[in-house]
mmCIF file of C-alpha atoms in Angstrom:
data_model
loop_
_atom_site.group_PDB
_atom_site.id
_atom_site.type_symbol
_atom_site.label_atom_id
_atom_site.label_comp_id
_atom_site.label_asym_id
_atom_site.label_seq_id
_atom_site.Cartn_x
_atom_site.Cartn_y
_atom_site.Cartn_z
ATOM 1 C CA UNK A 1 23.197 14.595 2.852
ATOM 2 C CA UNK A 2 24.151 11.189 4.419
ATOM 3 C CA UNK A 3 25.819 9.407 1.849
ATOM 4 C CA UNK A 4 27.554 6.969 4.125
ATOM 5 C CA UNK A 5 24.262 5.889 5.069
ATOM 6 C CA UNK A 6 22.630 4.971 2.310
ATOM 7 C CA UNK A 7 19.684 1.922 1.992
ATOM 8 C CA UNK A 8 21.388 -1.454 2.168
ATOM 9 C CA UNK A 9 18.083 -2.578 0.844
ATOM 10 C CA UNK A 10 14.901 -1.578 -0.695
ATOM 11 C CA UNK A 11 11.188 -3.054 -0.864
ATOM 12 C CA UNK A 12 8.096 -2.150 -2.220
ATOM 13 C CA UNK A 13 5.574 -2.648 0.942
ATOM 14 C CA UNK A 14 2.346 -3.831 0.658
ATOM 15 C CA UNK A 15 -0.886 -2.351 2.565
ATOM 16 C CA UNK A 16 -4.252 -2.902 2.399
ATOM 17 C CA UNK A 17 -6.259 0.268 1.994
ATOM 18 C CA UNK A 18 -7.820 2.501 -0.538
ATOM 19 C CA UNK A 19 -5.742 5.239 -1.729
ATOM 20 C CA UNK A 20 -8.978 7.753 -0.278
ATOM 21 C CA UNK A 21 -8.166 6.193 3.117
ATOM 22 C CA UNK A 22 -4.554 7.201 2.660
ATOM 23 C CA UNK A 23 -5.569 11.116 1.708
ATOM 24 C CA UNK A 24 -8.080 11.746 3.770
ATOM 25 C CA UNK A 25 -8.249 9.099 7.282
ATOM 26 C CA UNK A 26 -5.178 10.151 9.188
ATOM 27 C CA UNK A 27 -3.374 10.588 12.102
ATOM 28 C CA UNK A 28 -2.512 14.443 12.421
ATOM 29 C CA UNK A 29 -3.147 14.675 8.840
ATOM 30 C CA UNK A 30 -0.890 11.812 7.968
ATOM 31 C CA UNK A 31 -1.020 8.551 6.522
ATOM 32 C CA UNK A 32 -1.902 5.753 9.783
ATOM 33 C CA UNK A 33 1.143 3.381 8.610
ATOM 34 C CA UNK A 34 3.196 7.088 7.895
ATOM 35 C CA UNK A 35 3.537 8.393 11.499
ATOM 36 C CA UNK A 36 5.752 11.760 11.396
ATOM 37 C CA UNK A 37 8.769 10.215 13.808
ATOM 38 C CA UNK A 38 12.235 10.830 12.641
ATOM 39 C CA UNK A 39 14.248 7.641 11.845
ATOM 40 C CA UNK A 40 17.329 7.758 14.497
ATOM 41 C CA UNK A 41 20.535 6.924 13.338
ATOM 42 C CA UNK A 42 22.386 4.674 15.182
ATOM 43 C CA UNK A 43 26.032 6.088 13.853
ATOM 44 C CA UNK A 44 27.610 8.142 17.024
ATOM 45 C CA UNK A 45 28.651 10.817 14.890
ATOM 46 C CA UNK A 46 26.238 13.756 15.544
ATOM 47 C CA UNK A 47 27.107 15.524 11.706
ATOM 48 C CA UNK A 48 25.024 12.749 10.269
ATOM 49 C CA UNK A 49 22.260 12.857 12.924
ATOM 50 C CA UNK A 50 21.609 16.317 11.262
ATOM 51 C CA UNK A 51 21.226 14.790 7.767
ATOM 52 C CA UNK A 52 19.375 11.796 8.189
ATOM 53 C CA UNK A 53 15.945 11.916 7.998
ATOM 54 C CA UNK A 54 13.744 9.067 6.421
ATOM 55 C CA UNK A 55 10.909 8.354 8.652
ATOM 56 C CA UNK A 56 10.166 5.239 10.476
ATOM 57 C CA UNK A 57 6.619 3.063 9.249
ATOM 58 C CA UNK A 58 4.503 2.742 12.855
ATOM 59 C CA UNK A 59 1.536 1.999 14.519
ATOM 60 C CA UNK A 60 -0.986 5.809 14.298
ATOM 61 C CA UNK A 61 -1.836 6.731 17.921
ATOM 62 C CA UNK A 62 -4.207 9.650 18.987
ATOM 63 C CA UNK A 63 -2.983 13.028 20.610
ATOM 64 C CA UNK A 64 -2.488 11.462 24.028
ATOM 65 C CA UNK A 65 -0.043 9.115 22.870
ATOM 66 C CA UNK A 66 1.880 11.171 20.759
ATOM 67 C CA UNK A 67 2.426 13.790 23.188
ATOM 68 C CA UNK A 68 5.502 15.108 22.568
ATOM 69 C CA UNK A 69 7.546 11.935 23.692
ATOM 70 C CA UNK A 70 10.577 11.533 21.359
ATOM 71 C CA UNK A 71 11.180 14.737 22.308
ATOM 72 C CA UNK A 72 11.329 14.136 25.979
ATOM 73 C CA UNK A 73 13.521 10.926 25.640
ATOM 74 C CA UNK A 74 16.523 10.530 27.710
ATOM 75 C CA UNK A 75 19.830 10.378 27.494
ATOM 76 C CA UNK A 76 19.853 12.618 24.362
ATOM 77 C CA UNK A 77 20.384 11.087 21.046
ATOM 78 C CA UNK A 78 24.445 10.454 20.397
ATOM 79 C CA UNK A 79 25.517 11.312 23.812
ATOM 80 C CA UNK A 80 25.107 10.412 27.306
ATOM 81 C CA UNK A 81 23.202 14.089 28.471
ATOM 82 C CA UNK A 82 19.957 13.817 30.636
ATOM 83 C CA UNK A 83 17.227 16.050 29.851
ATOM 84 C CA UNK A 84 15.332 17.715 32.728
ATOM 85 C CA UNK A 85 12.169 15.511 33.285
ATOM 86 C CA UNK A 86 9.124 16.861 31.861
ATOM 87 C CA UNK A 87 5.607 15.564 33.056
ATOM 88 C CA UNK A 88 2.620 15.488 30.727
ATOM 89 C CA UNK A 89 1.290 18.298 32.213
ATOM 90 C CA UNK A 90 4.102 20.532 32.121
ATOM 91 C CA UNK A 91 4.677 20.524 28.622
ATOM 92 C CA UNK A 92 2.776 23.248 27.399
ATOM 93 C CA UNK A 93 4.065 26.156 27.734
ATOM 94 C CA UNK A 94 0.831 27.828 28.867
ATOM 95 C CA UNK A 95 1.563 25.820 32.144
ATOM 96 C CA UNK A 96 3.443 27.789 34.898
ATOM 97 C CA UNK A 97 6.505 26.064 35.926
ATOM 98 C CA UNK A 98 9.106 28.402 38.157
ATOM 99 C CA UNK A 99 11.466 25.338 38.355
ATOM 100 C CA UNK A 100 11.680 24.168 34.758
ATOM 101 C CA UNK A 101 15.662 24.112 34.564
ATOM 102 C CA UNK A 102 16.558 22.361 31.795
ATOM 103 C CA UNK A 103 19.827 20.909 30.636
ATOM 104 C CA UNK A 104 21.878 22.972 27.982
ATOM 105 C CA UNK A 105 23.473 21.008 25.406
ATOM 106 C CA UNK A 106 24.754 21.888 21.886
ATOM 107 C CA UNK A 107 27.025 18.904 19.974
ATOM 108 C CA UNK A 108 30.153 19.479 19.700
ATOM 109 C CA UNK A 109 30.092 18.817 15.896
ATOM 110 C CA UNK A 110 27.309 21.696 15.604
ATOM 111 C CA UNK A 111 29.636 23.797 17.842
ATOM 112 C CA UNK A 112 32.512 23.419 15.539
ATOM 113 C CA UNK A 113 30.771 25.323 12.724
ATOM 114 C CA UNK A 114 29.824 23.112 9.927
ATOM 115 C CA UNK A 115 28.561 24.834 6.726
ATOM 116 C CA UNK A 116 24.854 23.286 7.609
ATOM 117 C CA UNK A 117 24.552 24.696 11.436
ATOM 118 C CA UNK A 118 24.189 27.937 12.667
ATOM 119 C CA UNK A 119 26.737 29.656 14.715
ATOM 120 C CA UNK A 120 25.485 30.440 18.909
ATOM 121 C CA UNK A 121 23.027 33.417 19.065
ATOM 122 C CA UNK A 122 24.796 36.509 20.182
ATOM 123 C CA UNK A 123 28.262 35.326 17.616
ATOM 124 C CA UNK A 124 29.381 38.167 15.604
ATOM 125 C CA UNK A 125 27.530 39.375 12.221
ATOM 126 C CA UNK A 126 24.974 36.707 13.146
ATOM 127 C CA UNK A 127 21.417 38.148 13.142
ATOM 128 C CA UNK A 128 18.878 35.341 12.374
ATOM 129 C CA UNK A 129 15.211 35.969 11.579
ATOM 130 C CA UNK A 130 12.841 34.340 12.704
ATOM 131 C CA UNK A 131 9.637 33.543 11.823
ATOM 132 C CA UNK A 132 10.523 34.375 7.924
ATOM 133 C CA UNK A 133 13.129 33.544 5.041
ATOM 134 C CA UNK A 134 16.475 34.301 6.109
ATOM 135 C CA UNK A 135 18.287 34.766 3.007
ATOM 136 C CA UNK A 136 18.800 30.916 1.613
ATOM 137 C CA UNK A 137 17.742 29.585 4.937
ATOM 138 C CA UNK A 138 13.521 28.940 5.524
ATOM 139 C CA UNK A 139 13.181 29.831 9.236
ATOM 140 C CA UNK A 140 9.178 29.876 9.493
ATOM 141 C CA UNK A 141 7.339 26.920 10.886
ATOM 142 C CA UNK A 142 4.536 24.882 9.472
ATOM 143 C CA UNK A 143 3.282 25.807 12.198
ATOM 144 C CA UNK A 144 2.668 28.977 12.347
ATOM 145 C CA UNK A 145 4.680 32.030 14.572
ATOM 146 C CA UNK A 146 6.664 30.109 17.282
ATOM 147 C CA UNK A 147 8.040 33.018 20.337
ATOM 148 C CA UNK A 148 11.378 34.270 20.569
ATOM 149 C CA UNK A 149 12.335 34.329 23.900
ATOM 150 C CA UNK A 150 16.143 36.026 24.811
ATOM 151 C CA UNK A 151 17.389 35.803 20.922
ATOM 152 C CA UNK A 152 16.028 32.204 21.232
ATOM 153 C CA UNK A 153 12.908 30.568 19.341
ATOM 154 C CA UNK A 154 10.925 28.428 21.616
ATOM 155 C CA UNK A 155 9.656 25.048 20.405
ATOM 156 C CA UNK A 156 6.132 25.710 19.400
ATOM 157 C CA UNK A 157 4.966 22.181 20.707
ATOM 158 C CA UNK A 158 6.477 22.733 24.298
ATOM 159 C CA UNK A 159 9.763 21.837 26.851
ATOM 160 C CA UNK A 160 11.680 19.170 26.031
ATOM 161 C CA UNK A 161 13.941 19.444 29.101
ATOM 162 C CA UNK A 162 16.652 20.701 26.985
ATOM 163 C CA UNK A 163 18.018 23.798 25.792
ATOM 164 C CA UNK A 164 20.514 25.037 22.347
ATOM 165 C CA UNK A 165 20.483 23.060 19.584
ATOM 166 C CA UNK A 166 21.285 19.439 20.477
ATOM 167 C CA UNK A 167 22.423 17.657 17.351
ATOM 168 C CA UNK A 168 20.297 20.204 15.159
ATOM 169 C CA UNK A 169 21.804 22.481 12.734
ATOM 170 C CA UNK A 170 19.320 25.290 12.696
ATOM 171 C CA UNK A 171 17.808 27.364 15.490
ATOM 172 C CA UNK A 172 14.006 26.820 15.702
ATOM 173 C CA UNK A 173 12.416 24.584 12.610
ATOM 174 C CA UNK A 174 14.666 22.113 10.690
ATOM 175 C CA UNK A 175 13.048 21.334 7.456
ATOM 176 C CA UNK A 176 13.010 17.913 6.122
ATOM 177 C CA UNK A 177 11.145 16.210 2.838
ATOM 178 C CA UNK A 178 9.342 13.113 2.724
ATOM 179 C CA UNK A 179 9.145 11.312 -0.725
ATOM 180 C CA UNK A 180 5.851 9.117 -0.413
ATOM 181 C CA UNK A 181 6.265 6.815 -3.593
ATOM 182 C CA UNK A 182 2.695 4.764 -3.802
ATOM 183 C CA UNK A 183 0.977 2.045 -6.371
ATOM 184 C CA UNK A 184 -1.401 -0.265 -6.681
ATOM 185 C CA UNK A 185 -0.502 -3.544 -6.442
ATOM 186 C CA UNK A 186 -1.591 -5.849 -9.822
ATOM 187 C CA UNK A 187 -1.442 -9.205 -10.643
ATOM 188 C CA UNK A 188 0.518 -10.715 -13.993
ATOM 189 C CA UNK A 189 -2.296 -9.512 -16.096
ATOM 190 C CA UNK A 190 -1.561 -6.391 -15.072
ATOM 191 C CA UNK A 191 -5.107 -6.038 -12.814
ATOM 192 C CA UNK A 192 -5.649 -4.363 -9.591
ATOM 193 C CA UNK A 193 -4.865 -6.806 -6.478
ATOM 194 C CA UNK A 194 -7.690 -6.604 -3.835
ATOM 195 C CA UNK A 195 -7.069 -8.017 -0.561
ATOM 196 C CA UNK A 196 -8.607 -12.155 -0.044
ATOM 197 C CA UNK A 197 -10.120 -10.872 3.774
ATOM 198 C CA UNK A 198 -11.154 -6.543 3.201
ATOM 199 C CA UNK A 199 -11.775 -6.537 -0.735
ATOM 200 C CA UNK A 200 -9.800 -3.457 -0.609
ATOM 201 C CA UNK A 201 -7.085 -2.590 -3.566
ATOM 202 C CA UNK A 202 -3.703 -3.165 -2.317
ATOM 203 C CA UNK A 203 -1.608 0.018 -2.287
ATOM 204 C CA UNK A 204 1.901 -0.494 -1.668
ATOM 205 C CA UNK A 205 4.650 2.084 -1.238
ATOM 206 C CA UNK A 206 8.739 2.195 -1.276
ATOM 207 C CA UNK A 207 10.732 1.576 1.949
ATOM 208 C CA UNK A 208 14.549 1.710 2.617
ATOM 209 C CA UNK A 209 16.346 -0.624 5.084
ATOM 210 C CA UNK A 210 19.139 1.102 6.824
ATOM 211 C CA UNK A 211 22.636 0.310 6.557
ATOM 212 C CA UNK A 212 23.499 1.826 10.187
ATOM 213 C CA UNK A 213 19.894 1.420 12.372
ATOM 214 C CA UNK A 214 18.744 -1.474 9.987
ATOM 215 C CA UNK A 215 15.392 -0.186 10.174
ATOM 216 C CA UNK A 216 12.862 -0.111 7.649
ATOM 217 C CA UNK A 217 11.828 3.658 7.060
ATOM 218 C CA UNK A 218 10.694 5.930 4.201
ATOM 219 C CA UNK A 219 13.434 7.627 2.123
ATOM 220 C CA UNK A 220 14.041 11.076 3.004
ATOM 221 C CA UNK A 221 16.255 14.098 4.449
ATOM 222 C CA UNK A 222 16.574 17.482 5.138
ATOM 223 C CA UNK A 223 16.238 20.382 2.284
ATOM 224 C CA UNK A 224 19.364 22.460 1.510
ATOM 225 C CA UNK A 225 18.963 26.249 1.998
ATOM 226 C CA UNK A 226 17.408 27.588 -0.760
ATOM 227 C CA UNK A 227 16.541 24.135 -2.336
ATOM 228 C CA UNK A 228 13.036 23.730 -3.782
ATOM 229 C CA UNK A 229 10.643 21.317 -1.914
ATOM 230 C CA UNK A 230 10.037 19.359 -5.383
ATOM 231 C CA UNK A 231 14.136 19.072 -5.384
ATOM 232 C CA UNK A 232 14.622 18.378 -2.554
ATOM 233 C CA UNK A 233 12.284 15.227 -2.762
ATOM 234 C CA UNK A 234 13.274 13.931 -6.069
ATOM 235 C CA UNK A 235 17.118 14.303 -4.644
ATOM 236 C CA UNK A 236 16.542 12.783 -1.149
ATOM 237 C CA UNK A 237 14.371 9.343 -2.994
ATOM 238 C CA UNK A 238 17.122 9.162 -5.457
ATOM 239 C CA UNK A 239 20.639 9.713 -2.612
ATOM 240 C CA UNK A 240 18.326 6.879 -0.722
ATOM 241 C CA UNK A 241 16.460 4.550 -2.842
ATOM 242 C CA UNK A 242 17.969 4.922 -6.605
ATOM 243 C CA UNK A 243 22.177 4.670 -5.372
ATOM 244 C CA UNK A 244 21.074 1.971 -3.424
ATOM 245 C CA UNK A 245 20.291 -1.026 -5.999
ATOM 246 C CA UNK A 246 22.982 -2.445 -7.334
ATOM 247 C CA UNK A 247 22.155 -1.131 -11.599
ATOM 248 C CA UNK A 248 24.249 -0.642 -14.231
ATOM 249 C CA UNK A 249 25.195 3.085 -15.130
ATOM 250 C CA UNK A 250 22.693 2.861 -18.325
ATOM 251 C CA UNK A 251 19.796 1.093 -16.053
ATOM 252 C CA UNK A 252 19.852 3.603 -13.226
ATOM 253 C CA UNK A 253 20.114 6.691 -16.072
ATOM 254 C CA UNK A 254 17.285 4.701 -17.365
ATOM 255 C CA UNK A 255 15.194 5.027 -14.324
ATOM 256 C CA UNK A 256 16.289 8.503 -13.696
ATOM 257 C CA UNK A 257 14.063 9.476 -16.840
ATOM 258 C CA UNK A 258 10.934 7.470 -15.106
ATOM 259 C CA UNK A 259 11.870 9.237 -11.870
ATOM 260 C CA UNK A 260 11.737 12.766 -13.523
ATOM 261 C CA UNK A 261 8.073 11.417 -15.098
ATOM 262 C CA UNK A 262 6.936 10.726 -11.711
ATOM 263 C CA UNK A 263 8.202 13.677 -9.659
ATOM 264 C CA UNK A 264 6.280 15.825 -12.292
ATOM 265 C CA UNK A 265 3.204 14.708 -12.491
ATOM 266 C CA UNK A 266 0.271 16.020 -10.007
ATOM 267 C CA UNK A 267 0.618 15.110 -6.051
ATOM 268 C CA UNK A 268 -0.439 15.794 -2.903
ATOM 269 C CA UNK A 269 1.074 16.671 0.416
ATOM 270 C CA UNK A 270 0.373 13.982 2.792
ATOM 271 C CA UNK A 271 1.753 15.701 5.799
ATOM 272 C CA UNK A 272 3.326 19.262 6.356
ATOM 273 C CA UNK A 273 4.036 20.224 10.067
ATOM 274 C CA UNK A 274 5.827 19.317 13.074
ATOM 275 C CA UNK A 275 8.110 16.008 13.820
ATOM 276 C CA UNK A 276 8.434 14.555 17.977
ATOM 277 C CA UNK A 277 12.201 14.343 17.309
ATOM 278 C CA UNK A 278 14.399 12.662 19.838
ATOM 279 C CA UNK A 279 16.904 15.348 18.513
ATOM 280 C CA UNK A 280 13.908 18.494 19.262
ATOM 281 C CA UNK A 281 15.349 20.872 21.555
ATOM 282 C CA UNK A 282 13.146 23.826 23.199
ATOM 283 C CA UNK A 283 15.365 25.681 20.623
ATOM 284 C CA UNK A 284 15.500 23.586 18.221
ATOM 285 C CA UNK A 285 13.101 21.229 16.306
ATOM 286 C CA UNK A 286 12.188 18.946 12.949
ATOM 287 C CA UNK A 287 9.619 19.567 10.801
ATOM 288 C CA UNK A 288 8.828 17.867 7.459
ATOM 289 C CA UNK A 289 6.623 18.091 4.571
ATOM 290 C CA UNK A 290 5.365 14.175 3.341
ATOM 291 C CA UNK A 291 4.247 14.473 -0.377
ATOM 292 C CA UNK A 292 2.553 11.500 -1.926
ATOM 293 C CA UNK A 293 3.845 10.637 -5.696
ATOM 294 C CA UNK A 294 1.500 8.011 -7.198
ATOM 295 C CA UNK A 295 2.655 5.616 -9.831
ATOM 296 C CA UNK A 296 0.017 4.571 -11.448
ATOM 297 C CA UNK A 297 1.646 2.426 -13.982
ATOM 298 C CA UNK A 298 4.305 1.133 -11.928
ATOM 299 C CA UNK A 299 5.333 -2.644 -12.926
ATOM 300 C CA UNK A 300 7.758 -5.013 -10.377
ATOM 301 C CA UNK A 301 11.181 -5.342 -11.673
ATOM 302 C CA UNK A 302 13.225 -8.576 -10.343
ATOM 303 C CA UNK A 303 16.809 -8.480 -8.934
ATOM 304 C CA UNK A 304 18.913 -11.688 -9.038
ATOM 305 C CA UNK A 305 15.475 -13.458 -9.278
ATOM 306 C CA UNK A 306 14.513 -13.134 -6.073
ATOM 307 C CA UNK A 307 12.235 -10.908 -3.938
ATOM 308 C CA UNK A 308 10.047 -7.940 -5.639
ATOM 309 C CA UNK A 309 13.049 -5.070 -4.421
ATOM 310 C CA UNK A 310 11.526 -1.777 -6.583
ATOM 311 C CA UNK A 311 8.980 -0.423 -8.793
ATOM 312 C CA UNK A 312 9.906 0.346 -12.401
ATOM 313 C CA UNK A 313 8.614 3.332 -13.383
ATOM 314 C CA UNK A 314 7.447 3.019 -17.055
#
């Protein structure tokens, strides 16, 4: 995963809601302060495009605003390509277009063959499939069958104005995890803080300030083949958030034994479906699954005695 880009900083963010509001009133399923964008990465280099993956904190907006836009963004992330314009109401697939031409464009970086891309459809020995578990790589979608069109899967959202795999490794869905690390906020005594204008507990949750983009998203990244979902989450919070304070060897083993406490204990997935990726292809797209850890015992720990930077898991 992107190692270069690890957190120059991490926070524990404060929100005003009950932790029922966070389960169960949400945008597409999801969390209103967790909407399921992609965090871009500002680096050029399209190999680490592929393996970054936390997700920006944004406004929630209903189905007409989220319609498919990052994926329909021009010029394409890392490069200066155009995508074909696509209009609200061509998107859908459903929607006869005889003129939809869009743009072809595969990275270079993907076309040299890196261990985490596929090679072109119709290279030799390579028979993908689709729709299933392809060996050590997860090829089904969240959501649901997605069409195979000419040896190709086709985006099960709708065009993007491009074609092949842009800066994506994988034909059709790109898995990613999303570690949602969540507590109530307390005061010294150790009691729950409500808000001074709702009443309502404050839940807060971990964020990550990027080194590249500096922008404040939630730690995350895409699961290896044949990696385990729990892994996979417990790896990405720890490549992100753990390596990124500046610890001792004994305190961050230390807090490697709360982390494997917390990752273990009962959770629920806050989000498990499709991404509007600026990287999304018609070929090619993100999906993640959000899973919400909750630390109920969580206590701030100071750096340098200054700001509140992580929770403590004890």
């Amino acid at each position: 995963m992107a190692r270069r880009f690890l957190a120059q900083t991490i926070t524990v963010v404060s929100l005003s809601v009950t932790l029922s509001v966070v389960t169960k009133k949400s945008c597409y399923n999801f969390s209103p302060i967790f909407q399921t964008t992609r965090n871009l990465a500002c680096s050029p280099s399209s190999h680490h495009w592929f393996h970054r993956g936390t997700t920006i904190m944004s406004d929630c907006k209903g189905p007409k605003e989220n319609l498919h836009r990052k994926a329909r963004a021009s010029p394409y992330p890392g490069s200066k390509v155009e995508r074909t314009q696509v209009p609200d109401d061509k998107v859908n697939w459903m929607i006869i277009w005889k003129d939809y031409s869009p743009v072809d464009y595969t990275a270079p970086s993907v076309l040299s063959g890196p261990k985490w891309a596929d090679p072109e459809t119709g290279a030799k020995n390579f028979f993908p499939k689709f729709n299933e578990k392809d060996g050590q790589v997860e090829r089904s979608s969240h959501s649901g069958l997605y069409h195979v069109e000419n040896g190709r899967p086709r985006n099960p959202v709708g065009r993007t104005g491009l074609v092949g795999r842009g800066l994506l490794g994988r034909w059709g869905p790109n898995h990613a995890a999303d570690p949602l690390i969540t507590r109530w906020k307390r005061d010294g005594s150790g009691n729950k803080t409500a808000h001074p204008v709702s009443g309502k507990n404050i839940l807060q949750f971990i964020a990550i300030k990027r080194k590249d983009c500096g922008e404040w998203a939630i730690p995350g990244g895409m699961v290896d083949p044949g990696e385990k979902l729990s892994a996979a989450l417990k790896r990405e919070f720890s490549e992100e958030a753990l390596n990124s304070l500046q610890k001792t060897k004994a305190e961050k083993e230390e807090m490697e034994k709360h982390l494997n406490r917390l990752f273990s204990q009962d959770h629920f997935v806050a989000y498990k479906g499709y991404v509007d990726d600026p990287r999304n292809t018609d070929n090619a797209w993100m999906e993640t699954e959000a899973v919400n850890y909750h630390d109920e015992s969580g206590r701030p720990q100071k750096e340098q005695g200054k700001k509140q930077l992580f929770t403590n898991y004890e």
